[in-house]
Coordinates of C-alpha atoms and ligand atoms in Angstrom, one line a residue:
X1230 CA 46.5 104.8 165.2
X1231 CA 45.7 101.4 165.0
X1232 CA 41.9 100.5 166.4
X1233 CA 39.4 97.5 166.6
X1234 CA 37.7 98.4 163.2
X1235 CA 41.2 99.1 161.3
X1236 CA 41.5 97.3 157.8
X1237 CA 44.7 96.1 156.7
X1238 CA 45.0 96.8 152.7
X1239 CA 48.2 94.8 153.1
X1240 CA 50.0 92.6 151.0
X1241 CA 53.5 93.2 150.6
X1242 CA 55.9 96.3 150.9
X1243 CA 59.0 97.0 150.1
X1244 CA 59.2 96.4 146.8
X1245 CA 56.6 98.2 144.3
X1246 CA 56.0 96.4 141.0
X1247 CA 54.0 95.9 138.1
X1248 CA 53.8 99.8 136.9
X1249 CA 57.6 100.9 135.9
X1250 CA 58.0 102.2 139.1
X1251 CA 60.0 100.4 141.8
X1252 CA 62.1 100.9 144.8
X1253 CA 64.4 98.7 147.2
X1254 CA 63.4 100.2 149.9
X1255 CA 61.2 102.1 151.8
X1256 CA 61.3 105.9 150.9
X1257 CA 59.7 107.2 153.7
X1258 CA 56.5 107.2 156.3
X1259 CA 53.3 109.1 155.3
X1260 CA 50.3 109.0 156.8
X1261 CA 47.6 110.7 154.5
X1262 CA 44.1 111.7 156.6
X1263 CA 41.2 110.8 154.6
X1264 CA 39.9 108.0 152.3
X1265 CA 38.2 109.7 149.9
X1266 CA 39.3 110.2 145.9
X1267 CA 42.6 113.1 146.9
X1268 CA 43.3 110.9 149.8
X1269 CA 43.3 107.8 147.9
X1270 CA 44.7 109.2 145.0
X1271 CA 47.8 110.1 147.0
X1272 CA 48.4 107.1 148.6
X1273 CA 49.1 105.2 145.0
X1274 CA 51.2 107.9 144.3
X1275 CA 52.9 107.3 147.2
X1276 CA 53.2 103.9 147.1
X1277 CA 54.4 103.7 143.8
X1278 CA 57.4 106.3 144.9
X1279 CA 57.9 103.1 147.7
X1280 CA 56.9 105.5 150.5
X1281 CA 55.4 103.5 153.8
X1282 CA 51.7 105.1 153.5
X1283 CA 49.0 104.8 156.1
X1284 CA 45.7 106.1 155.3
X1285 CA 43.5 107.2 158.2
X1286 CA 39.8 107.4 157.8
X1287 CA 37.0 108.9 160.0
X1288 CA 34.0 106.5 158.5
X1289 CA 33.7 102.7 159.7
X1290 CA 33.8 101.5 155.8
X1291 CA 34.7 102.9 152.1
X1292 CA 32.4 105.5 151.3
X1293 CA 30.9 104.3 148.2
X1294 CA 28.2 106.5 148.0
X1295 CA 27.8 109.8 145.4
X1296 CA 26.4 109.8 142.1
X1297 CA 28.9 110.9 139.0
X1298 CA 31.9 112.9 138.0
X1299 CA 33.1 114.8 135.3
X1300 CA 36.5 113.6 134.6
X1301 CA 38.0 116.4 132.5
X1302 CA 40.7 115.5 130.0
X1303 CA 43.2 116.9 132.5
X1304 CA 42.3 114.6 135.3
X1305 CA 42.4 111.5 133.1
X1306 CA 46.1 112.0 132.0
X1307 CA 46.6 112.3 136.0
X1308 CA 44.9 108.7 136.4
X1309 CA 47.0 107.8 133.7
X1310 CA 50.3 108.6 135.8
X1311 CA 48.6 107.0 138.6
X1312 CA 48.3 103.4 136.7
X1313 CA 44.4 104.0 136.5
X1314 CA 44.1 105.1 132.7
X1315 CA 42.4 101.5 131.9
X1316 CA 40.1 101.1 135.1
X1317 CA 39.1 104.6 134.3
X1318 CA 38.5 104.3 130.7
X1319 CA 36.3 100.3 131.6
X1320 CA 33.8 101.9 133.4
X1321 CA 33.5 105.8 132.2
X1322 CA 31.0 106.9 129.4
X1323 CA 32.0 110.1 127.0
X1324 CA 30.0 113.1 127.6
X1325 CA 29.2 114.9 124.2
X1326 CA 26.3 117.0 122.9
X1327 CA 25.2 118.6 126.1
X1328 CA 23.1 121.6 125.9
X1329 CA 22.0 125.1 127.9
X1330 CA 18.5 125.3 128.0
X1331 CA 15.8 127.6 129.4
X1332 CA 13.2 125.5 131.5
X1333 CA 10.7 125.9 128.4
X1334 CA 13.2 123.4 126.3
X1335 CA 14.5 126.6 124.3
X1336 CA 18.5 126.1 123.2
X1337 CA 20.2 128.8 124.9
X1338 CA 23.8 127.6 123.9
X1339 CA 26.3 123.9 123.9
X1340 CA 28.6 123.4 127.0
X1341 CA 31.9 123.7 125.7
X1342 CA 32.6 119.3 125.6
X1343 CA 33.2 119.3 122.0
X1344 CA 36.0 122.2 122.2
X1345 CA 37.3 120.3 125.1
X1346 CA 37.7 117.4 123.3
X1347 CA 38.8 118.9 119.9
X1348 CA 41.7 120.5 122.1
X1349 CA 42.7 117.8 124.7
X1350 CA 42.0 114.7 121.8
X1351 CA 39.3 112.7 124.4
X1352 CA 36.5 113.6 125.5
X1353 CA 34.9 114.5 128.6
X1354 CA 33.8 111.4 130.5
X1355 CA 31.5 110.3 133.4
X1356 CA 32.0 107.5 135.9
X1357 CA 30.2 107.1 138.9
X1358 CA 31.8 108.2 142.1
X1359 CA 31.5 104.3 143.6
X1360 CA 33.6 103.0 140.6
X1361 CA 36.0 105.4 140.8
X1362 CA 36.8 105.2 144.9
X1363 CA 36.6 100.7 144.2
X1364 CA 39.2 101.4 141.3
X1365 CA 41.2 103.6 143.8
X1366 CA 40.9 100.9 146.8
X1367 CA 41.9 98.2 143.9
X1368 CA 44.6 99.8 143.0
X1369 CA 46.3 100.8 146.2
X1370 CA 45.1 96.5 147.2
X1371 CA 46.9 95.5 143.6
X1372 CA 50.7 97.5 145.3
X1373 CA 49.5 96.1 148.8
X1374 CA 51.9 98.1 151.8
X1375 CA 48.9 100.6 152.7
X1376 CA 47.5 100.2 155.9
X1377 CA 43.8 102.2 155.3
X1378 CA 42.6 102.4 159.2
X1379 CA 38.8 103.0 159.5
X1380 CA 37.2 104.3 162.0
X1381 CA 40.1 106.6 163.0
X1382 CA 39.1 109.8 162.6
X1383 CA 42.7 112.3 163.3
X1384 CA 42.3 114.5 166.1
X1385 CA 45.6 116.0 166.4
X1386 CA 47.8 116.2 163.0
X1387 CA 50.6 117.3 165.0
X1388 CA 51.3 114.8 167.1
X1389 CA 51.5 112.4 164.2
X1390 CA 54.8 110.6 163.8
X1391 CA 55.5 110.5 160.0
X1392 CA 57.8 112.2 157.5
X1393 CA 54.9 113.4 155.2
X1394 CA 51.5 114.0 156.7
X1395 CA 48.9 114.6 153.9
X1396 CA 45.5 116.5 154.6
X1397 CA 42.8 115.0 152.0
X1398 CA 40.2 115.5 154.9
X1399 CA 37.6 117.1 153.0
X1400 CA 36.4 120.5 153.5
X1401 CA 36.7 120.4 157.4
X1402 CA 40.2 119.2 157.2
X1403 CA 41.4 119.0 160.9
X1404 CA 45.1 119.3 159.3
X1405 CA 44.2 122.0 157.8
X1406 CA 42.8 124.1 160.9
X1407 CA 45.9 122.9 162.8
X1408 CA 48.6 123.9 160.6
X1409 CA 47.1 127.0 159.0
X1410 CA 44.2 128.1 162.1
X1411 CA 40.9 129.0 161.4
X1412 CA 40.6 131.9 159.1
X1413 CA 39.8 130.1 156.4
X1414 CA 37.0 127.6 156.0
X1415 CA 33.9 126.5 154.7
X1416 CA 31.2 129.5 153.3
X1417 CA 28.0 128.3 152.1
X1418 CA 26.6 130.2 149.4
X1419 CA 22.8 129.8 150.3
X1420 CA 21.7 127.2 148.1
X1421 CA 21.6 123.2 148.6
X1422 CA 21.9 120.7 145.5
X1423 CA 19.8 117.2 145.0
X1424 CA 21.7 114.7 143.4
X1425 CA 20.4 111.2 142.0
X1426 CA 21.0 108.0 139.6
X1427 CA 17.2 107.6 137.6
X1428 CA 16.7 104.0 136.7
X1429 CA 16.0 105.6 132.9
X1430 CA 18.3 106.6 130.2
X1431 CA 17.0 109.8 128.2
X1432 CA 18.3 112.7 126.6
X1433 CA 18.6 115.2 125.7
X1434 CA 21.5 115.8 128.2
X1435 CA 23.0 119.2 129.6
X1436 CA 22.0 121.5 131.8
X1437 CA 18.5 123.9 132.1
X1438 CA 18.8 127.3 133.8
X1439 CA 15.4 128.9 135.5
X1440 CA 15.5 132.0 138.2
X1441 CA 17.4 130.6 141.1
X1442 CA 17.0 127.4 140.2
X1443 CA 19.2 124.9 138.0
X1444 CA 18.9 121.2 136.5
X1445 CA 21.2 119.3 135.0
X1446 CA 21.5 116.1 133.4
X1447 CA 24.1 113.4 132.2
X1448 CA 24.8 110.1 130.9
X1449 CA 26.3 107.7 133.5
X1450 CA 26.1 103.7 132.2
X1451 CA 23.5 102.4 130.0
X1452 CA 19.8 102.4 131.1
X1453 CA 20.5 105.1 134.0
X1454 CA 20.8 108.9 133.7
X1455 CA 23.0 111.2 136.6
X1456 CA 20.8 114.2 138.0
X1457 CA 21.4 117.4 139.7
X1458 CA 19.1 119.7 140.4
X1459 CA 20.0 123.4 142.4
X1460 CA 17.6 125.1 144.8
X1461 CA 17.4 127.8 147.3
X1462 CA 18.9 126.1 150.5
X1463 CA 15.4 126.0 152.4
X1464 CA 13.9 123.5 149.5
X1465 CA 12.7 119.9 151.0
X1466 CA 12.9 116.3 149.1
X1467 CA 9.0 116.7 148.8
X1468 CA 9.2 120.0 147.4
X1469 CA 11.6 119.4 144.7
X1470 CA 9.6 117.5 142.3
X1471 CA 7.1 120.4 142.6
X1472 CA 9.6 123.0 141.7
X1473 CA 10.6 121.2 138.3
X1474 CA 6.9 119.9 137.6
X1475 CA 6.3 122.1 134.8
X1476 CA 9.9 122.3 133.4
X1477 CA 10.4 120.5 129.7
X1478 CA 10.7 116.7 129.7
X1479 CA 12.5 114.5 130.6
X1480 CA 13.1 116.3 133.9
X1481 CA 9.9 115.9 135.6
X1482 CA 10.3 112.2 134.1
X1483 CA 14.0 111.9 135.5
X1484 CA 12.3 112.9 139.3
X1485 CA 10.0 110.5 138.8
X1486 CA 12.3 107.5 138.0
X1487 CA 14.9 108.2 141.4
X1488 CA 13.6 106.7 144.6
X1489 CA 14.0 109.6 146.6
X1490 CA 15.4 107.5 149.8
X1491 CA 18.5 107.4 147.4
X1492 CA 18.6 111.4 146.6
X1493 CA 22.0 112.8 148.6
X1494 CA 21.2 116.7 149.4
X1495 CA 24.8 118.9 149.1
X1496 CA 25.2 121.9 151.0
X1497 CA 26.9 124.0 148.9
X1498 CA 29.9 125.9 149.9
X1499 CA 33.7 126.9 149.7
X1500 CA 36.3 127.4 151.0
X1501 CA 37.1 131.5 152.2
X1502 CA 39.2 132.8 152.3
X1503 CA 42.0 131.1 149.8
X1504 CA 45.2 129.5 151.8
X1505 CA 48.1 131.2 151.6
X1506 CA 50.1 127.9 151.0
X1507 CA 49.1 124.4 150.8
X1508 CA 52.4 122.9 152.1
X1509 CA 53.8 123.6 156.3
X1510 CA 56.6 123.0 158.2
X1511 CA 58.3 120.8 155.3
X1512 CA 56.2 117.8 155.5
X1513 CA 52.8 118.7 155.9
X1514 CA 50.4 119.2 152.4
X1515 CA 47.1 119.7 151.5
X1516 CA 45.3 118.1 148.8
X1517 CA 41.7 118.3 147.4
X1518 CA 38.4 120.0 149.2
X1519 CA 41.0 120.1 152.0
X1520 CA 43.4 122.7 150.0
X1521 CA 40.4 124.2 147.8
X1522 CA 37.5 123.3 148.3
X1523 CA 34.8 124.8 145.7
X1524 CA 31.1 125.0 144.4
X1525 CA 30.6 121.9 142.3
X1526 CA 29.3 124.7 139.0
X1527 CA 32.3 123.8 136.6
X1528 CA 32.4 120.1 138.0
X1529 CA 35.9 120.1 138.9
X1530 CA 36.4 119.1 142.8
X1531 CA 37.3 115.4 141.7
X1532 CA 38.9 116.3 138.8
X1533 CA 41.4 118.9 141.0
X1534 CA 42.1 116.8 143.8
X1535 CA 43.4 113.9 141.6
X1536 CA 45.7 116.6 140.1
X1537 CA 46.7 117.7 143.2
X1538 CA 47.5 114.2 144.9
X1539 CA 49.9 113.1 141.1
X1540 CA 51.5 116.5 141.0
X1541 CA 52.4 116.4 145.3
X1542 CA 53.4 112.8 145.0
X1543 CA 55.1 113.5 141.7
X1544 CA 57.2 116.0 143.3
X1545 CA 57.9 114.0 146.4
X1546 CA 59.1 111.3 144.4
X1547 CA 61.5 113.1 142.6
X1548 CA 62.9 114.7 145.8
X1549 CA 63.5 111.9 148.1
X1550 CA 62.7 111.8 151.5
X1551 CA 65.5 114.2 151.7
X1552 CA 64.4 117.0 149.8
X1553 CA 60.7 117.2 150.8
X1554 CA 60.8 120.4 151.6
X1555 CA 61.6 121.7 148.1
X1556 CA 59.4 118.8 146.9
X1557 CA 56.7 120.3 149.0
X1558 CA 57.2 123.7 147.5
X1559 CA 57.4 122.5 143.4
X1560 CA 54.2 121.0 144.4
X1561 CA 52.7 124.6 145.9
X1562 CA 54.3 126.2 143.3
X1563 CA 52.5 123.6 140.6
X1564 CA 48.9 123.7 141.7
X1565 CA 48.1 126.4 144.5
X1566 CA 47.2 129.3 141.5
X1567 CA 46.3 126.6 139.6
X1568 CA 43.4 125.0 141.9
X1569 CA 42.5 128.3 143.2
X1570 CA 41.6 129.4 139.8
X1571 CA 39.5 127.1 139.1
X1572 CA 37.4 127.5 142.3
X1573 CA 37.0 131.3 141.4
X1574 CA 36.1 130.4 138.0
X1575 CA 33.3 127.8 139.8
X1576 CA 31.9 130.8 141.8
X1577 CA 31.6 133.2 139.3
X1578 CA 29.5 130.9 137.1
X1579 CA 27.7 130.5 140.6
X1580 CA 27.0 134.3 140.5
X1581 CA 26.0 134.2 136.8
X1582 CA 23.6 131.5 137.0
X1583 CA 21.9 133.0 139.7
X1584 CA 21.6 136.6 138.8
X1585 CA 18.3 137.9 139.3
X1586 CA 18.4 138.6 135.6
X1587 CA 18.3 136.0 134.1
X1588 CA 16.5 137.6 130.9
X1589 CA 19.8 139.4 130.2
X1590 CA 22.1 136.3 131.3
X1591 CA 20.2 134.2 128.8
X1592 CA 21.2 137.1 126.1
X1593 CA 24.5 136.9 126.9
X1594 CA 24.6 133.0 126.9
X1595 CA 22.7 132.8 123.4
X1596 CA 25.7 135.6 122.1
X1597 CA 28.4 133.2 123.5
X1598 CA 30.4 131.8 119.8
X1599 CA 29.6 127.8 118.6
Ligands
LIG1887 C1 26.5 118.4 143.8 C2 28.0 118.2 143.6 C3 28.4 117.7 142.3 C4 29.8 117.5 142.1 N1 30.1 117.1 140.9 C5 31.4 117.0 140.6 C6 31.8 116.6 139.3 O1 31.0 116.4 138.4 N2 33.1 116.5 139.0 C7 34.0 116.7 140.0 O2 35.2 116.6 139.7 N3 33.7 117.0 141.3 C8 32.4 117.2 141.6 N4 32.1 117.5 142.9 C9 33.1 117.7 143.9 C10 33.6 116.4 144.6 O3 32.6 115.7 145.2 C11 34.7 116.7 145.7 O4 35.2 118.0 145.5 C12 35.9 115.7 145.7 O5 35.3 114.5 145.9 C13 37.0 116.1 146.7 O6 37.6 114.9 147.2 P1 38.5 114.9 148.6 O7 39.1 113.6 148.6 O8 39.4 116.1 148.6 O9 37.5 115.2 149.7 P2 36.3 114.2 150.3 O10 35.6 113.5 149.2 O11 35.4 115.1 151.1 O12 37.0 113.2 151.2 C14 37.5 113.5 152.5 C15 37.6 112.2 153.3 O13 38.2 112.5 154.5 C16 37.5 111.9 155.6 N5 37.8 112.6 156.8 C17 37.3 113.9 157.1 N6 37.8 114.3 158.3 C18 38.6 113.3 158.7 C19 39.4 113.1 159.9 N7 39.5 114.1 160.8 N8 40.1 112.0 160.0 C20 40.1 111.0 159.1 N9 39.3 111.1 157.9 C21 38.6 112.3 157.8 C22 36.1 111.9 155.1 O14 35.3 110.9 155.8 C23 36.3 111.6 153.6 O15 36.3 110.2 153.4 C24 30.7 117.7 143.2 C25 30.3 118.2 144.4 C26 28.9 118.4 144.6 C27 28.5 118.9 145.9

């Protein structure tokens, strides 16, 4: 495991301080595959349950690149029991006032952000995918014991030597194919989507809805604006700016202000058919796009992975290395339903906003209550 590009996140083990949560000795080994916001995620959980965590990575450096997240009330309470409530809330922005519109401008209805926030008591907030993987990394460097390897991609997840191996490798997880084969895996639905940062801040924010087409825009730190825009799968960088030219301002003025070198095209998919289990063999879990992955409609890919990796790591801490079996089945019992849910719920909204009547959708959407 270890390798000529490997980074040592290192400082001391042991003994975890400085968040309530301490141990005299090492708990147990884990190595977690993948450096991204479940894998990450995990390893503080980890860490803070004293647990000896090595976190193996595919790509040469931290990925730092992405544009925003949702970071639903939910999510935010999990960063919280992570130790990550105060980096979160430094660099996040509230999302409020959001609207459904047709491409003409017309109100069709409100995303549901203030009912969110009446019912949780915060709002909805945004924070862009680089600050939240460097508040991750800074947090894991603050408890120091975490060896993050890059430039290891895993090969063969059952030859690793560890009592806890974690899959948070994305939605080709190799841990996944090798403890649970390949029936399920990633579907793409047929449509791509551009993301972006524009150098401008604008609103109104929310989300338009045309015939097979979709754009959406939210706040992400002052003087920028976040931007994603859905189109059939066959759409090209140059041909995106056309397909929203005549759709109400600011979006043609939003394309305008994102160099499109910077624009990250998403293939869309999910993953089909839903796992049976995200636990194996009594040490092996799955957490994130790994577990689950799902379309990004009801923005909640980050948001379920973080709960994934403080409800696995909660559980594991509670049960010892000794009882990581039953840990590994409170966990499965917690957020399987849970998680899959949520990526059905995604899909379906999929379906709905690409119906090829959207005359009658649009009814339906203007009858919705508040
Ligand atoms: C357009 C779009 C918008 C989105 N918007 C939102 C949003 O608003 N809110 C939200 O919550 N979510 C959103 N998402 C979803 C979100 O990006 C992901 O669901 C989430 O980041 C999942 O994190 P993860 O850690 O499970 O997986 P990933 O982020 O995929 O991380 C997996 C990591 O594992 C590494 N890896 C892969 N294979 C190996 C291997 N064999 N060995 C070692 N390392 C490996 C990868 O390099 C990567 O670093 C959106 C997605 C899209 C496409």
């Amino acid at each position: 495991m270890s390798g000529e590009t490997e980074t040592e996140s290192e400082r001391a083990s042991g003994t975890v301080d400085g968040a309530g949560t301490s141990s005299g000795r090492e708990a147990g080994t884990a190595v977690v595959a993948g450096a991204g916001i479940g894998g990450l995620a995990t390893a503080i959980g980890l860490r803070r349950a004293g647990w000896t965590v090595t976190v193996l990575e595919r790509r040469a450096a931290p990925e730092r690149y992405g544009t925003a997240f949702g970071i639903h009330p939910t999510a935010q309470s999990a960063l919280d029991l992570l130790g990550l409530g105060d980096a979160l809330r430094a660099r996040a922005v509230p999302y409020r006032h959001a609207r459904i519109r047709r491409p003409d401008g017309t109100v069709l209805a409100a995303l549901p952000l203030e009912r969110i926030e009446r019912r949780a008591g915060r709002p909805e907030l945004l924070m862009a995918r680089p600050h939240l993987i460097d508040a991750l990394l800074a947090e894991l460097d603050r408890f120091g014991g975490t060896r993050i390897a890059y430039g290891q991609p895993l090969t063969d997840p059952r030859a690793l030597d560890a009592d806890l191996v974690v899959g948070a490798d994305g939605i080709n997880s190799v841990v996944r194919t090798a403890y649970f084969g390949s029936r399920s895996g990633p579907r793409p639905i047929g449509t791509v989507a551009w993301i972006g940062i524009a150098g401008c801040e604008t609103g109104p924010y929310g989300e338009t809805w045309g015939e097979g087409r979709f754009f959406g825009m939210t706040p992400v730190e002052p003087g920028r604006t976040n931007w994603y825009a859905t189109v059939p799968a066959a759409t090209t960088a140059r041909e995106v700016r056309d397909v929203f030219a005549d759709w109400h301002d600011p979006i043609p003025r939003v394309l305008a202000e994102t160099d499109p070198a910077t624009w990250i095209r998403y293939e869309m998919r999910h993953l089909h058919p839903a796992l049976p289990r995200f636990v194996a063999d009594g040490r092996v879990a799955l957490v994130g796009d790994a577990a689950h992955a799902m379309t990004p409609h009801l923005g909640q890919g980050a948001c379920t992975a973080l709960l994934d990796a403080e409800a696995l790591t909660r559980a594991v801490a509670a049960g010892g290395p000794d009882g990581l079996p039953r840990a590994l089945r409170a966990y499965d019992a917690e957020r399987r339903r849970s998680a899959q849910r949520v990526a059905f719920g995604s899909r379906s909204l999929h379906r709905f906003m690409s119906t090829r009547r959207p005359a009658l959708r649009d009814t339906l959407l203007r009858m919705l209550p508040g």
